[in-house]
PDB file of C-alpha atoms in Angstrom:
ATOM      1  CA  MET A   1      -5.232   3.514 -17.314  1.00  0.00           C
ATOM      2  CA  PHE A   2      -2.556   3.576 -14.187  1.00  0.00           C
ATOM      3  CA  LEU A   3      -3.254   6.087 -11.415  1.00  0.00           C
ATOM      4  CA  LEU A   4       0.580   7.316 -10.168  1.00  0.00           C
ATOM      5  CA  ILE A   5       0.521   8.684  -6.695  1.00  0.00           C
ATOM      6  CA  ASP A   6       3.483  10.248  -5.010  1.00  0.00           C
ATOM      7  CA  ILE A   7       2.702  10.805  -1.298  1.00  0.00           C
ATOM      8  CA  GLY A   8       5.015  13.231   0.254  1.00  0.00           C
ATOM      9  CA  ASN A   9       5.643  14.532   3.826  1.00  0.00           C
ATOM     10  CA  THR A  10       3.909  17.643   2.898  1.00  0.00           C
ATOM     11  CA  LYS A  11       2.140  17.345  -0.418  1.00  0.00           C
ATOM     12  CA  THR A  12       0.698  14.411  -2.562  1.00  0.00           C
ATOM     13  CA  LYS A  13       0.705  14.557  -6.031  1.00  0.00           C
ATOM     14  CA  TRP A  14      -0.976  12.315  -8.575  1.00  0.00           C
ATOM     15  CA  MET A  15      -1.608  11.488 -12.436  1.00  0.00           C
ATOM     16  CA  LEU A  16      -3.798   9.682 -13.949  1.00  0.00           C
ATOM     17  CA  ARG A  17      -2.292   8.318 -17.613  1.00  0.00           C
ATOM     18  CA  ASP A  18      -1.514   5.516 -19.818  1.00  0.00           C
ATOM     19  CA  LYS A  19       1.295   5.017 -22.081  1.00  0.00           C
ATOM     20  CA  GLY A  20       0.297   7.694 -24.424  1.00  0.00           C
ATOM     21  CA  ARG A  21      -0.710  10.616 -22.828  1.00  0.00           C
ATOM     22  CA  ILE A  22      -1.388  12.326 -19.437  1.00  0.00           C
ATOM     23  CA  TYR A  23      -5.376  12.825 -18.629  1.00  0.00           C
ATOM     24  CA  LYS A  24      -5.418  14.411 -15.402  1.00  0.00           C
ATOM     25  CA  HIS A  25      -2.201  15.935 -12.921  1.00  0.00           C
ATOM     26  CA  ASP A  26      -2.944  17.705  -9.549  1.00  0.00           C
ATOM     27  CA  SER A  27      -1.760  17.652  -6.057  1.00  0.00           C
ATOM     28  CA  PHE A  28      -3.388  18.144  -2.318  1.00  0.00           C
ATOM     29  CA  LEU A  29      -2.054  18.724   0.976  1.00  0.00           C
ATOM     30  CA  THR A  30      -1.078  15.038   2.678  1.00  0.00           C
ATOM     31  CA  GLU A  31      -2.820  15.960   5.904  1.00  0.00           C
ATOM     32  CA  ASP A  32      -5.667  16.056   3.370  1.00  0.00           C
ATOM     33  CA  ILE A  33      -5.642  12.350   1.995  1.00  0.00           C
ATOM     34  CA  ASP A  34      -8.223  10.928   3.821  1.00  0.00           C
ATOM     35  CA  GLN A  35     -10.797  13.266   1.642  1.00  0.00           C
ATOM     36  CA  ASP A  36     -12.051  12.410  -1.744  1.00  0.00           C
ATOM     37  CA  HIS A  37      -9.460  13.264  -4.244  1.00  0.00           C
ATOM     38  CA  PHE A  38      -9.983  10.486  -6.675  1.00  0.00           C
ATOM     39  CA  GLU A  39     -13.247  10.865  -8.413  1.00  0.00           C
ATOM     40  CA  PHE A  40     -12.961   8.948 -11.771  1.00  0.00           C
ATOM     41  CA  ASP A  41     -15.254   7.544 -14.835  1.00  0.00           C
ATOM     42  CA  VAL A  42     -12.394   5.855 -16.725  1.00  0.00           C
ATOM     43  CA  ALA A  43     -11.541   2.012 -15.738  1.00  0.00           C
ATOM     44  CA  ILE A  44      -7.879   1.926 -14.027  1.00  0.00           C
ATOM     45  CA  LYS A  45      -5.973  -1.318 -14.664  1.00  0.00           C
ATOM     46  CA  LYS A  46      -3.146  -0.250 -11.957  1.00  0.00           C
ATOM     47  CA  ILE A  47      -2.498   1.497  -9.065  1.00  0.00           C
ATOM     48  CA  LEU A  48       1.197   2.807  -7.996  1.00  0.00           C
ATOM     49  CA  ILE A  49       2.118   4.304  -5.270  1.00  0.00           C
ATOM     50  CA  SER A  50       4.984   5.989  -3.507  1.00  0.00           C
ATOM     51  CA  ASN A  51       5.203   7.254  -0.042  1.00  0.00           C
ATOM     52  CA  VAL A  52       7.306   8.816   2.314  1.00  0.00           C
ATOM     53  CA  ALA A  53       4.521  10.065   4.652  1.00  0.00           C
ATOM     54  CA  GLY A  54       4.050   6.844   7.236  1.00  0.00           C
ATOM     55  CA  PHE A  55       1.768   4.226   7.508  1.00  0.00           C
ATOM     56  CA  GLU A  56      -1.097   5.844   8.644  1.00  0.00           C
ATOM     57  CA  LYS A  57      -1.318   7.917   5.216  1.00  0.00           C
ATOM     58  CA  GLU A  58      -0.616   4.825   3.835  1.00  0.00           C
ATOM     59  CA  ALA A  59      -3.555   2.620   5.977  1.00  0.00           C
ATOM     60  CA  ILE A  60      -6.013   5.578   5.160  1.00  0.00           C
ATOM     61  CA  LEU A  61      -5.350   5.371   0.865  1.00  0.00           C
ATOM     62  CA  LYS A  62      -5.917   1.687   0.810  1.00  0.00           C
ATOM     63  CA  ILE A  63      -9.400   2.584   1.712  1.00  0.00           C
ATOM     64  CA  LYS A  64      -9.966   5.484  -0.090  1.00  0.00           C
ATOM     65  CA  LEU A  65      -8.842   3.472  -3.264  1.00  0.00           C
ATOM     66  CA  LYS A  66     -10.799  -0.028  -2.809  1.00  0.00           C
ATOM     67  CA  LYS A  67     -13.498   1.397  -4.834  1.00  0.00           C
ATOM     68  CA  PHE A  68     -11.706   0.878  -7.663  1.00  0.00           C
ATOM     69  CA  SER A  69     -11.002  -2.909  -7.488  1.00  0.00           C
ATOM     70  CA  CYS A  70      -7.665  -2.915  -9.088  1.00  0.00           C
ATOM     71  CA  SER A  71      -4.152  -3.977  -8.167  1.00  0.00           C
ATOM     72  CA  VAL A  72      -2.566  -1.447  -5.821  1.00  0.00           C
ATOM     73  CA  GLU A  73       0.833  -1.271  -4.833  1.00  0.00           C
ATOM     74  CA  PHE A  74       2.947   0.610  -2.946  1.00  0.00           C
ATOM     75  CA  ILE A  75       6.694   0.756  -4.566  1.00  0.00           C
ATOM     76  CA  LYS A  76       9.618  -0.574  -2.140  1.00  0.00           C
ATOM     77  CA  PRO A  77      13.056   0.169  -3.611  1.00  0.00           C
ATOM     78  CA  GLN A  78      15.512  -3.479  -4.623  1.00  0.00           C
ATOM     79  CA  LYS A  79      18.567  -4.124  -4.816  1.00  0.00           C
ATOM     80  CA  LYS A  80      18.206  -4.586  -8.163  1.00  0.00           C
ATOM     81  CA  TYR A  81      15.511  -3.087 -10.932  1.00  0.00           C
ATOM     82  CA  LYS A  82      16.516  -3.588 -14.576  1.00  0.00           C
ATOM     83  CA  TYR A  83      19.361  -1.204 -15.661  1.00  0.00           C
ATOM     84  CA  LEU A  84      19.660  -0.015 -11.638  1.00  0.00           C
ATOM     85  CA  LEU A  85      21.818  -1.000  -9.043  1.00  0.00           C
ATOM     86  CA  ASN A  86      20.935  -0.186  -5.047  1.00  0.00           C
ATOM     87  CA  GLY A  87      23.856   0.332  -3.459  1.00  0.00           C
ATOM     88  CA  TYR A  88      22.272   1.612  -0.317  1.00  0.00           C
ATOM     89  CA  LYS A  89      23.897  -0.779   2.254  1.00  0.00           C
ATOM     90  CA  GLU A  90      20.199  -1.842   3.046  1.00  0.00           C
ATOM     91  CA  PRO A  91      18.634  -1.544   0.335  1.00  0.00           C
ATOM     92  CA  THR A  92      14.995  -1.519   1.368  1.00  0.00           C
ATOM     93  CA  THR A  93      15.378   1.145   3.855  1.00  0.00           C
ATOM     94  CA  LEU A  94      16.154   3.827   0.667  1.00  0.00           C
ATOM     95  CA  GLY A  95      13.245   6.103   0.530  1.00  0.00           C
ATOM     96  CA  ALA A  96      11.086   4.953  -2.133  1.00  0.00           C
ATOM     97  CA  ASP A  97      10.989   8.738  -3.550  1.00  0.00           C
ATOM     98  CA  ARG A  98      14.990   9.163  -3.932  1.00  0.00           C
ATOM     99  CA  TRP A  99      14.986   5.293  -5.458  1.00  0.00           C
ATOM    100  CA  LEU A 100      12.234   6.170  -8.288  1.00  0.00           C
ATOM    101  CA  SER A 101      13.756   9.676  -8.563  1.00  0.00           C
ATOM    102  CA  ALA A 102      16.651   7.675  -9.474  1.00  0.00           C
ATOM    103  CA  LEU A 103      15.040   4.951 -11.850  1.00  0.00           C
ATOM    104  CA  SER A 104      13.343   8.083 -14.014  1.00  0.00           C
ATOM    105  CA  VAL A 105      16.641   9.659 -14.369  1.00  0.00           C
ATOM    106  CA  SER A 106      18.739   6.704 -15.425  1.00  0.00           C
ATOM    107  CA  HIS A 107      15.418   5.625 -17.908  1.00  0.00           C
ATOM    108  CA  HIS A 108      16.002   9.135 -19.514  1.00  0.00           C
ATOM    109  CA  ILE A 109      19.448   9.876 -20.052  1.00  0.00           C
ATOM    110  CA  LYS A 110      23.107   8.212 -20.703  1.00  0.00           C
ATOM    111  CA  LYS A 111      25.281   9.274 -17.804  1.00  0.00           C
ATOM    112  CA  SER A 112      25.610   9.515 -14.506  1.00  0.00           C
ATOM    113  CA  ALA A 113      23.399  12.348 -12.823  1.00  0.00           C
ATOM    114  CA  VAL A 114      23.444  14.680  -9.122  1.00  0.00           C
ATOM    115  CA  ILE A 115      19.376  14.293  -8.471  1.00  0.00           C
ATOM    116  CA  VAL A 116      18.850  17.069  -5.826  1.00  0.00           C
ATOM    117  CA  SER A 117      14.880  17.062  -4.555  1.00  0.00           C
ATOM    118  CA  ALA A 118      14.395  20.529  -2.424  1.00  0.00           C
ATOM    119  CA  GLY A 119      11.175  19.501  -0.635  1.00  0.00           C
ATOM    120  CA  THR A 120      10.234  19.297   3.206  1.00  0.00           C
ATOM    121  CA  ALA A 121      13.360  17.497   3.260  1.00  0.00           C
ATOM    122  CA  VAL A 122      16.004  17.930   0.261  1.00  0.00           C
ATOM    123  CA  THR A 123      18.121  15.141  -0.829  1.00  0.00           C
ATOM    124  CA  ILE A 124      21.195  14.592  -3.236  1.00  0.00           C
ATOM    125  CA  ASP A 125      22.003  11.879  -4.243  1.00  0.00           C
ATOM    126  CA  TYR A 126      24.858  10.320  -6.750  1.00  0.00           C
ATOM    127  CA  VAL A 127      23.722   7.962  -9.724  1.00  0.00           C
ATOM    128  CA  SER A 128      26.970   6.726 -11.378  1.00  0.00           C
ATOM    129  CA  PHE A 129      26.508   5.042 -15.206  1.00  0.00           C
ATOM    130  CA  ASP A 130      28.839   2.450 -16.317  1.00  0.00           C
ATOM    131  CA  GLN A 131      28.369   3.022 -20.211  1.00  0.00           C
ATOM    132  CA  LYS A 132      29.909  -0.091 -21.278  1.00  0.00           C
ATOM    133  CA  ASN A 133      27.535  -2.129 -19.558  1.00  0.00           C
ATOM    134  CA  ASN A 134      24.818   0.273 -19.331  1.00  0.00           C
ATOM    135  CA  GLN A 135      24.516  -0.065 -15.916  1.00  0.00           C
ATOM    136  CA  TYR A 136      23.130   2.711 -13.478  1.00  0.00           C
ATOM    137  CA  THR A 137      24.114   2.503 -10.124  1.00  0.00           C
ATOM    138  CA  PHE A 138      22.403   4.514  -7.125  1.00  0.00           C
ATOM    139  CA  GLU A 139      26.058   5.468  -5.145  1.00  0.00           C
ATOM    140  CA  GLY A 140      24.480   7.287  -2.215  1.00  0.00           C
ATOM    141  CA  GLY A 141      23.348  10.766  -0.771  1.00  0.00           C
ATOM    142  CA  VAL A 142      22.911  13.154   2.000  1.00  0.00           C
ATOM    143  CA  ILE A 143      19.716  14.502   3.757  1.00  0.00           C
ATOM    144  CA  LEU A 144      19.017  17.902   4.704  1.00  0.00           C
ATOM    145  CA  PRO A 145      16.104  19.525   5.916  1.00  0.00           C
ATOM    146  CA  GLY A 146      13.998  22.036   3.900  1.00  0.00           C
ATOM    147  CA  LEU A 147      13.827  25.547   3.920  1.00  0.00           C
ATOM    148  CA  HIS A 148      10.049  24.964   6.095  1.00  0.00           C
ATOM    149  CA  LEU A 149      12.031  22.956   8.231  1.00  0.00           C
ATOM    150  CA  THR A 150      15.144  25.003   8.207  1.00  0.00           C
ATOM    151  CA  LYS A 151      13.206  28.085   9.442  1.00  0.00           C
ATOM    152  CA  ASN A 152      10.841  26.198  12.000  1.00  0.00           C
ATOM    153  CA  ALA A 153      13.413  24.766  13.763  1.00  0.00           C
ATOM    154  CA  LEU A 154      15.149  27.826  14.463  1.00  0.00           C
ATOM    155  CA  ALA A 155      11.964  29.485  15.099  1.00  0.00           C
ATOM    156  CA  ASN A 156      11.037  27.350  17.954  1.00  0.00           C
ATOM    157  CA  ASN A 157      14.546  26.393  19.271  1.00  0.00           C
ATOM    158  CA  THR A 158      15.872  29.917  19.444  1.00  0.00           C
ATOM    159  CA  ALA A 159      15.066  33.256  21.012  1.00  0.00           C
ATOM    160  CA  ASN A 160      15.540  35.767  18.470  1.00  0.00           C
ATOM    161  CA  LEU A 161      15.615  33.824  15.326  1.00  0.00           C
ATOM    162  CA  LYS A 162      12.107  34.146  14.531  1.00  0.00           C
ATOM    163  CA  SER A 163      10.616  33.111  10.806  1.00  0.00           C
ATOM    164  CA  PHE A 164      10.216  35.169   8.500  1.00  0.00           C
ATOM    165  CA  GLU A 165      10.767  35.984   4.523  1.00  0.00           C
ATOM    166  CA  GLY A 166      13.955  36.372   3.414  1.00  0.00           C
ATOM    167  CA  VAL A 167      16.280  36.538   0.587  1.00  0.00           C
ATOM    168  CA  VAL A 168      19.983  35.304  -0.891  1.00  0.00           C
ATOM    169  CA  GLN A 169      22.322  37.908  -0.231  1.00  0.00           C
ATOM    170  CA  MET A 170      26.133  37.531   0.508  1.00  0.00           C
ATOM    171  CA  PRO A 171      27.240  39.079   2.678  1.00  0.00           C
ATOM    172  CA  PRO A 172      23.592  38.829   4.172  1.00  0.00           C
ATOM    173  CA  ILE A 173      22.588  42.131   6.678  1.00  0.00           C
ATOM    174  CA  ASN A 174      19.024  41.174   8.102  1.00  0.00           C
ATOM    175  CA  THR A 175      18.482  37.665  10.197  1.00  0.00           C
ATOM    176  CA  ALA A 176      15.740  36.617   7.504  1.00  0.00           C
ATOM    177  CA  ASN A 177      18.333  36.799   4.604  1.00  0.00           C
ATOM    178  CA  ALA A 178      21.013  35.230   6.775  1.00  0.00           C
ATOM    179  CA  ILE A 179      18.629  31.945   7.240  1.00  0.00           C
ATOM    180  CA  GLU A 180      17.296  31.995   3.884  1.00  0.00           C
ATOM    181  CA  SER A 181      21.211  32.733   2.451  1.00  0.00           C
ATOM    182  CA  GLY A 182      22.412  29.713   5.030  1.00  0.00           C
ATOM    183  CA  PHE A 183      19.575  27.209   3.502  1.00  0.00           C
ATOM    184  CA  VAL A 184      20.531  27.713   0.275  1.00  0.00           C
ATOM    185  CA  LEU A 185      24.532  27.673   0.599  1.00  0.00           C
ATOM    186  CA  SER A 186      24.108  24.840   2.225  1.00  0.00           C
ATOM    187  CA  VAL A 187      22.287  22.950  -0.439  1.00  0.00           C
ATOM    188  CA  LEU A 188      24.711  24.704  -2.967  1.00  0.00           C
ATOM    189  CA  GLY A 189      27.767  22.889  -1.334  1.00  0.00           C
ATOM    190  CA  ASN A 190      26.725  19.606  -1.193  1.00  0.00           C
ATOM    191  CA  ILE A 191      25.209  20.114  -4.454  1.00  0.00           C
ATOM    192  CA  LYS A 192      29.191  20.489  -5.702  1.00  0.00           C
ATOM    193  CA  SER A 193      30.307  18.077  -3.117  1.00  0.00           C
ATOM    194  CA  LEU A 194      28.576  15.028  -4.760  1.00  0.00           C
ATOM    195  CA  PHE A 195      28.902  16.169  -7.986  1.00  0.00           C
ATOM    196  CA  ASP A 196      32.955  16.731  -7.601  1.00  0.00           C
ATOM    197  CA  ILE A 197      32.978  12.884  -6.653  1.00  0.00           C
ATOM    198  CA  ALA A 198      30.678  12.129  -9.658  1.00  0.00           C
ATOM    199  CA  CYS A 199      33.288  14.194 -12.117  1.00  0.00           C
ATOM    200  CA  SER A 200      36.234  11.930 -10.340  1.00  0.00           C
ATOM    201  CA  GLU A 201      34.238   8.908 -11.701  1.00  0.00           C
ATOM    202  CA  SER A 202      32.633  10.311 -15.241  1.00  0.00           C
ATOM    203  CA  GLN A 203      33.633  12.946 -17.655  1.00  0.00           C
ATOM    204  CA  ASP A 204      29.580  13.163 -18.364  1.00  0.00           C
ATOM    205  CA  VAL A 205      27.310  14.538 -15.518  1.00  0.00           C
ATOM    206  CA  ALA A 206      23.936  16.116 -15.206  1.00  0.00           C
ATOM    207  CA  ILE A 207      22.758  17.542 -12.061  1.00  0.00           C
ATOM    208  CA  ILE A 208      18.803  17.342 -11.805  1.00  0.00           C
ATOM    209  CA  LEU A 209      16.668  19.464  -9.849  1.00  0.00           C
ATOM    210  CA  SER A 210      13.269  18.663  -8.831  1.00  0.00           C
ATOM    211  CA  GLY A 211      10.734  19.554  -5.852  1.00  0.00           C
ATOM    212  CA  GLY A 212       9.405  22.819  -4.399  1.00  0.00           C
ATOM    213  CA  ASP A 213      12.343  24.644  -4.275  1.00  0.00           C
ATOM    214  CA  ALA A 214      13.818  24.001  -7.492  1.00  0.00           C
ATOM    215  CA  GLU A 215      13.521  26.729  -9.141  1.00  0.00           C
ATOM    216  CA  LEU A 216      15.428  28.761  -5.833  1.00  0.00           C
ATOM    217  CA  ILE A 217      18.455  26.923  -5.881  1.00  0.00           C
ATOM    218  CA  ASP A 218      18.544  26.777  -9.740  1.00  0.00           C
ATOM    219  CA  GLN A 219      18.766  30.530  -9.432  1.00  0.00           C
ATOM    220  CA  HIS A 220      21.793  30.803  -6.961  1.00  0.00           C
ATOM    221  CA  ILE A 221      23.458  27.843  -8.191  1.00  0.00           C
ATOM    222  CA  ASP A 222      26.960  28.414  -9.537  1.00  0.00           C
ATOM    223  CA  LYS A 223      27.733  29.398 -13.010  1.00  0.00           C
ATOM    224  CA  SER A 224      29.813  27.135 -13.897  1.00  0.00           C
ATOM    225  CA  LEU A 225      27.631  24.358 -12.861  1.00  0.00           C
ATOM    226  CA  LYS A 226      24.885  26.392 -14.959  1.00  0.00           C
ATOM    227  CA  LYS A 227      25.122  24.306 -18.218  1.00  0.00           C
ATOM    228  CA  TYR A 228      24.784  20.815 -16.243  1.00  0.00           C
ATOM    229  CA  VAL A 229      21.462  21.306 -14.725  1.00  0.00           C
ATOM    230  CA  SER A 230      18.000  20.914 -16.072  1.00  0.00           C
ATOM    231  CA  ILE A 231      14.581  21.129 -13.202  1.00  0.00           C
ATOM    232  CA  LYS A 232      11.970  18.270 -13.928  1.00  0.00           C
ATOM    233  CA  LYS A 233       9.555  18.437 -11.730  1.00  0.00           C
ATOM    234  CA  ASP A 234       7.835  14.691 -11.423  1.00  0.00           C
ATOM    235  CA  LEU A 235      10.658  12.303 -10.949  1.00  0.00           C
ATOM    236  CA  VAL A 236       9.024  10.614  -8.470  1.00  0.00           C
ATOM    237  CA  LEU A 237       5.690  10.000 -10.718  1.00  0.00           C
ATOM    238  CA  GLU A 238       7.750   9.083 -13.954  1.00  0.00           C
ATOM    239  CA  GLY A 239       9.889   6.516 -11.615  1.00  0.00           C
ATOM    240  CA  LEU A 240       5.956   5.077 -10.902  1.00  0.00           C
ATOM    241  CA  PHE A 241       5.182   5.264 -14.785  1.00  0.00           C
ATOM    242  CA  ILE A 242       8.414   3.382 -15.484  1.00  0.00           C
ATOM    243  CA  PHE A 243       7.176   0.535 -13.197  1.00  0.00           C
ATOM    244  CA  ALA A 244       3.619   0.427 -14.317  1.00  0.00           C
ATOM    245  CA  SER A 245       3.848   0.323 -18.208  1.00  0.00           C
ATOM    246  CA  HIS A 246       7.021  -2.545 -17.983  1.00  0.00           C
TER     247      HIS A 246
END
């Protein structure tokens, strides 16, 4: 049995599974990581973790997981893992979540992909596929503030741009809608830019959306791109499972 844990900046997701099926799947706020979230009667063979929330959270979780008396591994990006190359200039500085998402996508599809994770931060990454050599390469990507961060930054650093709930509207006719629309259009523009790069090198490209705001982005993506889009919620956990089962 594997315990897979994805520690994000805002939310921590986890999954208890073996090679055949998922037994439990839940989440909690990362700020509550010091509480007892993992109470199982089954024997855990291995624990694999992705952490982007800093060393303190990692140290707390290590203490919490000692009771399982099994291998605990925090996954770090590598220069190469199986069929996936890491094109980052300094491979180990790539976020573990981005690396694991790329691994998950490259494990399940035989094409190039633009991978979008819309959470606390938004990452938009390009993974190329060399069909002849069955080789994927993480080519790089962009990082943007997520919707919540965008609203907070504007509310905290300007006099009149307070954080209210808005909707995407073109053109926006109130401040809340202007902020919401600005965020979504920024993400969509970056997706299109990475998609164009991918299409210049490959005839078959997928767009994979994940993260808490995946549906929001999907609602407004250009009709010309819709046929390329799919939503995959647990890319990081899927990537951890690939590490666990090989």
